[in-house]
Each structure stands twice: as structure tokens, then as C-alpha cells.
Tab-separated table of C-alpha atoms and ligand atoms in Angstrom:
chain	number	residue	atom	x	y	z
A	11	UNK	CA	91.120	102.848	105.152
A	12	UNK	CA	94.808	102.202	105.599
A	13	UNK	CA	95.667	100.810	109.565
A	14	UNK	CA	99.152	100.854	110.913
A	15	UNK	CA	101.120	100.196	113.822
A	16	UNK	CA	103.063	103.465	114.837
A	17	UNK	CA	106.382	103.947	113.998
A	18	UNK	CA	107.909	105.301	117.445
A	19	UNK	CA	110.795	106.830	116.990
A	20	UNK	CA	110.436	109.009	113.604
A	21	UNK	CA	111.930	111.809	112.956
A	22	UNK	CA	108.129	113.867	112.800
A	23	UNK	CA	109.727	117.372	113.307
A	24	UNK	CA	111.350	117.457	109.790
A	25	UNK	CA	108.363	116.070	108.326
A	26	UNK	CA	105.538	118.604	109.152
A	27	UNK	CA	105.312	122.196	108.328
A	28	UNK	CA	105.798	124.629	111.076
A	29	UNK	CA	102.807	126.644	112.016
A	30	UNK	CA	101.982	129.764	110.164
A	31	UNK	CA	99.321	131.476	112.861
A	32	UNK	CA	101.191	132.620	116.375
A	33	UNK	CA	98.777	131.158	119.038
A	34	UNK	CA	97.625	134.192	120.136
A	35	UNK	CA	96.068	134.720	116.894
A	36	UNK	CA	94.107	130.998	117.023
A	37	UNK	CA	91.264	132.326	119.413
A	38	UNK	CA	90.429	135.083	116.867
A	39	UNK	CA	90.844	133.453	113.913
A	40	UNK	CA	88.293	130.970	115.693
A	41	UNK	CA	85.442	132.936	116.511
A	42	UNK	CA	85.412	134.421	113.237
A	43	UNK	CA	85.044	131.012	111.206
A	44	UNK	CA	82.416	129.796	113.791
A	45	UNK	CA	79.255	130.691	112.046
A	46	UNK	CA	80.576	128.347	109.083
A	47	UNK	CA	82.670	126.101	110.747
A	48	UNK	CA	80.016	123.190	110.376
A	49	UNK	CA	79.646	123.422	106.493
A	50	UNK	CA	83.502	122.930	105.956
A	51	UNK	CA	83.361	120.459	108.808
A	52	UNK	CA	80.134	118.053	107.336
A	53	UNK	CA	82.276	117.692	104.197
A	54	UNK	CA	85.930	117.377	105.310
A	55	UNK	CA	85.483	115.348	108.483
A	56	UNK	CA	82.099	113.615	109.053
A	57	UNK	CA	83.975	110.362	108.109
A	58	UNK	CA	86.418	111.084	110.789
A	59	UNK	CA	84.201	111.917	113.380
A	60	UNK	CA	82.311	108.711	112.339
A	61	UNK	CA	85.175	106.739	113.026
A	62	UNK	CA	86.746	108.590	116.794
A	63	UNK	CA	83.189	107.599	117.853
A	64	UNK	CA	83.589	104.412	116.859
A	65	UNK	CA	87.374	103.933	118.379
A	66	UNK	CA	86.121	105.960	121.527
A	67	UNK	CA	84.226	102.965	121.906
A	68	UNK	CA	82.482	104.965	125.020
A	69	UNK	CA	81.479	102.701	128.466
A	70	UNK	CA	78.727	104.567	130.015
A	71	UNK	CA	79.454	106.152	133.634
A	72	UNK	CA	82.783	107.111	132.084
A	73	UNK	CA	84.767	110.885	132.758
A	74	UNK	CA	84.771	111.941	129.758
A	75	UNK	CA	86.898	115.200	128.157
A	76	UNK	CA	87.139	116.761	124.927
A	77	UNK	CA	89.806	119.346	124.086
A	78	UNK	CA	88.966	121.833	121.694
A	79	UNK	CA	85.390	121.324	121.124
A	80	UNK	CA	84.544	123.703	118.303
A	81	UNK	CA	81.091	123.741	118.010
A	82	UNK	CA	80.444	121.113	120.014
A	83	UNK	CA	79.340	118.142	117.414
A	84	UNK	CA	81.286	115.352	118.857
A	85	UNK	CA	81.293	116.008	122.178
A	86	UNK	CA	77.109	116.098	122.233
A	87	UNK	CA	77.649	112.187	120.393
A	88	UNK	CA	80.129	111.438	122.811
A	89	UNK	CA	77.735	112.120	125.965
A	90	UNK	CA	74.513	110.703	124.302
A	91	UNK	CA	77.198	107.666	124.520
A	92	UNK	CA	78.181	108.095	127.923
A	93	UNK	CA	74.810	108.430	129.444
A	94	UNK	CA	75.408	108.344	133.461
A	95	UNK	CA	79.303	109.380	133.003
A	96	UNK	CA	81.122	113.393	133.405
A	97	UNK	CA	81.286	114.775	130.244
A	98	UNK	CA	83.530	117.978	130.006
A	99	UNK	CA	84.532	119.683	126.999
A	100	UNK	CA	87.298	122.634	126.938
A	101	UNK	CA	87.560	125.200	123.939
A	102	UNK	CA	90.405	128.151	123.752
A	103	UNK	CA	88.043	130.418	121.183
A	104	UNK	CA	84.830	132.311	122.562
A	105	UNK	CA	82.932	132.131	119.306
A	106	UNK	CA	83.596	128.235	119.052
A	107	UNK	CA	82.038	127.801	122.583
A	108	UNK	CA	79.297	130.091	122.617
A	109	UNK	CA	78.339	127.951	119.228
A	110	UNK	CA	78.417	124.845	121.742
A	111	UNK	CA	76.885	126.065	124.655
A	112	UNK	CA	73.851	126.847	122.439
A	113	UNK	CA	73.936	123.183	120.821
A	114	UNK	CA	74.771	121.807	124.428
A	115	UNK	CA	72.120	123.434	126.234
A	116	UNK	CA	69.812	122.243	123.497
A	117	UNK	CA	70.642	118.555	123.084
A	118	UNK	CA	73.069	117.470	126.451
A	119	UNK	CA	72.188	120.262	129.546
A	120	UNK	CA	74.516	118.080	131.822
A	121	UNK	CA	77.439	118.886	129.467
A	122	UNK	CA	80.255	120.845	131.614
A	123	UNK	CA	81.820	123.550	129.101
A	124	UNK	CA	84.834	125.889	130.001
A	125	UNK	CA	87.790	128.210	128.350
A	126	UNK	CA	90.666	126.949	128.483
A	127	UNK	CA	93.275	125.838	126.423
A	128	UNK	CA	94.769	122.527	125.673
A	129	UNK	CA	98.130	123.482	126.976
A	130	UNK	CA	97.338	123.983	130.563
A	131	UNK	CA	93.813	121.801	131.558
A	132	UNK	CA	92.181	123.206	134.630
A	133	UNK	CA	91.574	119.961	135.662
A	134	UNK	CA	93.962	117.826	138.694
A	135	UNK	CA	96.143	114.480	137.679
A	136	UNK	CA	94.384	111.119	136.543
A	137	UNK	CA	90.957	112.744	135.867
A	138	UNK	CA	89.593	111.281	133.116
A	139	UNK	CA	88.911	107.686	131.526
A	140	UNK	CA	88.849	109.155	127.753
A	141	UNK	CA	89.929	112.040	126.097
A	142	UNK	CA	89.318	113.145	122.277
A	143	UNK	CA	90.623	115.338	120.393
A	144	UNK	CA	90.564	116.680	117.073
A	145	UNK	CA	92.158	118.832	114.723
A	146	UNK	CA	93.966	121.017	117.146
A	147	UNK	CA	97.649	119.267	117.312
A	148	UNK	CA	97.511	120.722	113.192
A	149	UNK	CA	97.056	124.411	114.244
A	150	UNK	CA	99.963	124.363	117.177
A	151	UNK	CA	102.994	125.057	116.637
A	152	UNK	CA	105.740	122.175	116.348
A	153	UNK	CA	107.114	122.881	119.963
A	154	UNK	CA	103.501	122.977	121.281
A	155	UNK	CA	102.474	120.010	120.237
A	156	UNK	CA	104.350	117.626	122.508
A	157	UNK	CA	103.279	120.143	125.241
A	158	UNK	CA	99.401	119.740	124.417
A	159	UNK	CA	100.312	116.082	124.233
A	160	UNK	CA	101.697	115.945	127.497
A	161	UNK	CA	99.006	117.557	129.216
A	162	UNK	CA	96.646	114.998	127.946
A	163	UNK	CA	98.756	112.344	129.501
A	164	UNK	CA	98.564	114.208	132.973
A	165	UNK	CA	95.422	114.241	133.090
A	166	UNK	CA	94.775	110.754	131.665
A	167	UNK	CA	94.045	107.781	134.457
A	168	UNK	CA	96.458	104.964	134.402
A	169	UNK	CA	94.864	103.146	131.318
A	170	UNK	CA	92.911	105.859	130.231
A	171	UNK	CA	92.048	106.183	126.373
A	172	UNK	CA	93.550	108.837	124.140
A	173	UNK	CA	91.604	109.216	120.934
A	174	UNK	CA	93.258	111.632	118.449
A	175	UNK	CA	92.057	112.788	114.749
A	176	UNK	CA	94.009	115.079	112.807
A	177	UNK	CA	95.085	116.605	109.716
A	178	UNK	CA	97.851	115.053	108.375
A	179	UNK	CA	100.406	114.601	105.330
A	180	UNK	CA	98.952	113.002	102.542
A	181	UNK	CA	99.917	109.819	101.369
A	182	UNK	CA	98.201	110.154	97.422
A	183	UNK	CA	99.766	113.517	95.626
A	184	UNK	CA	96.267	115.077	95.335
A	185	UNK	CA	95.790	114.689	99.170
A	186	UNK	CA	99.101	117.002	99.339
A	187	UNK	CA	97.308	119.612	97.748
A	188	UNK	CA	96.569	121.403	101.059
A	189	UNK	CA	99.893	121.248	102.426
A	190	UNK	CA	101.101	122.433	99.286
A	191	UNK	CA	98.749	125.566	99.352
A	192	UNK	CA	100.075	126.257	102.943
A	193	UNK	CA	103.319	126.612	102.544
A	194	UNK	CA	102.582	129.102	99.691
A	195	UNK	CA	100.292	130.879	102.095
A	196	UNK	CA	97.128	130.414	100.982
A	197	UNK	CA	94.676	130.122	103.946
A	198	UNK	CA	92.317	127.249	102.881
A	199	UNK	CA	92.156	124.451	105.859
A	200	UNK	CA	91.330	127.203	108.609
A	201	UNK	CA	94.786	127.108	109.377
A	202	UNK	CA	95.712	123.581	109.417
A	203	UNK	CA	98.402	121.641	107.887
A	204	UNK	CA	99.396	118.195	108.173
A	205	UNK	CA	101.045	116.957	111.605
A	206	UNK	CA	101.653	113.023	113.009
A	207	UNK	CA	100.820	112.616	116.016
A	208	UNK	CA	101.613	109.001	116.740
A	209	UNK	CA	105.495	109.584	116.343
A	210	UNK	CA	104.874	112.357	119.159
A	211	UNK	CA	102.989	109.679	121.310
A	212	UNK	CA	105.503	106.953	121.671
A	213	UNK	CA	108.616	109.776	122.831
A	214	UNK	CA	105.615	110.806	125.397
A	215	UNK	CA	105.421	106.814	126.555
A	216	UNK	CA	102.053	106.425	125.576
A	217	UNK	CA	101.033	102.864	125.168
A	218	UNK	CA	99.635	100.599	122.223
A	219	UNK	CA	100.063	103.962	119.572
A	220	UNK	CA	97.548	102.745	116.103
A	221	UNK	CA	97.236	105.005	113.297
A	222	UNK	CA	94.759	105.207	110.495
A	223	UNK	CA	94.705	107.066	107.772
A	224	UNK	CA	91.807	108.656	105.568
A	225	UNK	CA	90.587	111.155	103.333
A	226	UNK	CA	87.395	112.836	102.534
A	227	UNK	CA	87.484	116.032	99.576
A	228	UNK	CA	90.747	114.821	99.389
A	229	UNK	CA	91.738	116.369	102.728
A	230	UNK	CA	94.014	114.265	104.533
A	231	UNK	CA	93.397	113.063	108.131
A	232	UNK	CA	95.122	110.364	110.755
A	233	UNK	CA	93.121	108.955	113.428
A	234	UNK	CA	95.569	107.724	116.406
A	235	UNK	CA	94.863	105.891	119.807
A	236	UNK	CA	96.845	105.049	122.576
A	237	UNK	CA	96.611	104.663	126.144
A	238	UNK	CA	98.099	106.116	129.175
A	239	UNK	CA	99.883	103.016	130.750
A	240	UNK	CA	98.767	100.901	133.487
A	241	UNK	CA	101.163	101.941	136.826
B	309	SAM	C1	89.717	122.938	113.351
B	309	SAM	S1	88.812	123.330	114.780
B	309	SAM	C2	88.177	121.733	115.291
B	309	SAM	C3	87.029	121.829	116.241
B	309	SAM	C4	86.434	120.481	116.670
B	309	SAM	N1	87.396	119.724	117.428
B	309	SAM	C5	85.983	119.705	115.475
B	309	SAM	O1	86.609	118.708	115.113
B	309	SAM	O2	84.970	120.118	114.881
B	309	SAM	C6	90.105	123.625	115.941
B	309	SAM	C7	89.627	124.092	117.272
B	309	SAM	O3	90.723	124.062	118.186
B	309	SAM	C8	90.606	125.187	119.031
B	309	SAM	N2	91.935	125.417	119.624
B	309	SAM	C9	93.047	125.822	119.006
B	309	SAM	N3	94.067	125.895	119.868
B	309	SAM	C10	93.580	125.508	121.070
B	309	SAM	C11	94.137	125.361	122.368
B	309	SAM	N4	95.424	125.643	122.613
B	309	SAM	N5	93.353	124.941	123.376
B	309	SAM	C12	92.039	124.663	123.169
B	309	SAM	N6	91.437	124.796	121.962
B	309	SAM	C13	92.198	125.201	120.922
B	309	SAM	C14	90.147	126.274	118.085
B	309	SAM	O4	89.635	127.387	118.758
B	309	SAM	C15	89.128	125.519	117.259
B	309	SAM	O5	87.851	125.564	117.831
């Protein structure tokens, strides 16, 4: 595992494919990979999940959000963490969270769930401590993904935690292999392709940026923290 320190200024819109899907089309596409999200998940990204929880490093009694929950995996680890804390999760697709409502109501009952999307957050300023988030920013388009970026920062406390996994370019030619079958249109990484985030995070004025970088079936992915700085 390959760790980093960000490079702030690059030039990351040149270097990432646009976004094939318009965004209206995300929700649908969505709910129709739901029922077999997990099984592409469990092999592509258990490492990565692994490791967020690990960099979440979660303080119990924390307010805790995660954008674009999917089926809900992470964010039921991430409140079994935060025992005592708010633990809110927000997903744009209706198949995604009706798959997490049913694990939530199972496993964490005092996990809050709503619709919405990343790029307006129903929630006011400085409302969370932590907020994860993972492989969204590689299905928005390249416009969007300051926005979504931006929107975590609002709603960030001063010194709150950003936590951010992603596909991303990869660094070994076999990890390019996705990106490669993207941009010749074949639909393999429900819609993903690689993005960098970190670049993104220093124009925003996000603090102490760190990047990692991993893959797992050869699918690339970066895992980058920052904070929201102190006032
Ligand atoms: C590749 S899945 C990842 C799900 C989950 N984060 C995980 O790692 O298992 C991407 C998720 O992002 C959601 N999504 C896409 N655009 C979104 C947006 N603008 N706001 C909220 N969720 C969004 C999709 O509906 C989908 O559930």
C-alpha cells in the first residue's frame, strides 16, 4: 500500500475521464444493480472499506454522515463504532436505500436514513464531526465533483474529518484495464472510472490532504483524508 502526501495544485481535470452516465440516469442505473451490488462489492472493495474504517478512526458520541450509502455496509460498521454518537447516512437511488433500511433496521435501528443527494445535503452548516464517502466522486461528472466536494466541506465542523475512497487511475498497466474498457464503452465498474480526489481537496482548502493507493481484482482505488480547518 503506496502513501502519499497530496499534490495540491494538479492539473486533475485533464487526467480523468469525463463521465459517461448523465446524473439523472445514476438513480436508475442504481436500483437496478442493488440486488448484486454486494457480490461485486466483497471482491473489489472489502480491502478499502477495511481501511476508511480504520482512517475513520471513529470517537464514540461522534455526528456521524455517510454520503451515498449503497447498501448500507459501512455505514452499519461505522455506527457499531460510534456507539452513543448521530449516525446519518444519505443515498440518491431508492433501490440502494431500501437495501439499507432493511440491513439498518436489522443490525443499527438508531441509524437515520434519507434521499438525498450528495450535491445539496439537507442538513444546516458545521453538522457533522466525520463524513465518509465512497465511490461516488467516480460516477459524477467532472464539474460535479468539486460541487459534491464542497458540500461536504459545508457541512463539515471546523476540524471535522473527511474520509474519501474512490476509484481511481491506475498506477500498474493491468490496473488501467477498467479505464481502458470505459472509454471504449463497455459498462463493467457500474459506471465508474478513475477520478483524484485529493487534487480537488486542496483548490477546496481542505487541510492535511493524504492519499493512498490500492488495488484489489486489479481494480484501482485511492483512499484520501483531510480535514475541514480549524477557524
Ligand atoms: C458504487 S456505489 C457505492 C455505494 C457505497 N458507498 C459502497 O461503497 O458500497 C455508488 C453509490 O452512489 C450513489 N450516488 C450516486 N450519485 C449520488 C449523489 N449525487 N448523491 C447521493 N448518492 C449518489 C449511487 O446511487 C450508489 O448507491
Amino acid at each position: 500500500m503506496a502513501v502519499e502526501l497530496a499534490e495540491p495544485r494538479r492539473d486533475w481535470r485533464e487526467e480523468i475521464l469525463e463521465a459517461k452516465d448523465p446524473p439523472e440516469r445514476v438513480p436508475g442505473t442504481y436500483s437496478r444493480l442493488a440486488p448484486v451490488y454486494e457480490a461485486w462489492a466483497r471482491v473489489t472493495e472489502s480491502k478499502a472499506r477495511r481501511r476508511v474504517l480504520e482512517l475513520a478512526d471513529v470517537h464514540p458520541g461522534e455526528q456521524l454522515l455517510e454520503v451515498a450509502v449503497g447498501t448500507g455496509v459501512q455505514l452499519v460498521r461505522l455506527a457499531h463504532a460510534n456507539r452513543g454518537g448521530r449516525n446519518v447516512g444519505v443515498e440518491i437511488s431508492d433501490g440502494m436505500l431500501a437495501q439499507a433500511r432493511r440491513r439498518v433496521e436489522e443490525t443499527a435501528p438508531s441509524v437515520e436514513l434519507l434521499k438525498a443527494s450528495a450535491l445539496e445535503l439537507p442538513f444546516a452548516d458545521e453538522s457533522f464531526d466525520l463524513l465518509v464517502n465512497a465511490y461516488m466522486l467516480d460516477l459524477l461528472r467532472r464539474d460535479d465533483i468539486p460541487r459534491a466536494l464542497a458540500e461536504f466541506k459545508r457541512v463539515l465542523r471546523p476540524g471535522g474529518r473527511l474520509v474519501l475512497s474512490n476509484m481511481t487511475k491506475g498506477e500498474r498497466r493491468r490496473q488501467r484495464i477498467w479505464d481502458w474498457a470505459y472509454a471504449r464503452g463497455f459498462v463493467v465498474t457500474a459506471n465508474c472510472r478513475g477520478v483524484l480526489a485529493a487534487p480537488v481537496l486542496g483548490e477546496l482548502g481542505f487541510a492535511d490532504v493524504s492519499r493512498e493507493y490500492l488495488s484489489q481484482m486489479l481494480f484501482p482505488t485511492e483512499i484520501v483524508t483531510a480535514h475541514k480547518e480549524e477557524r
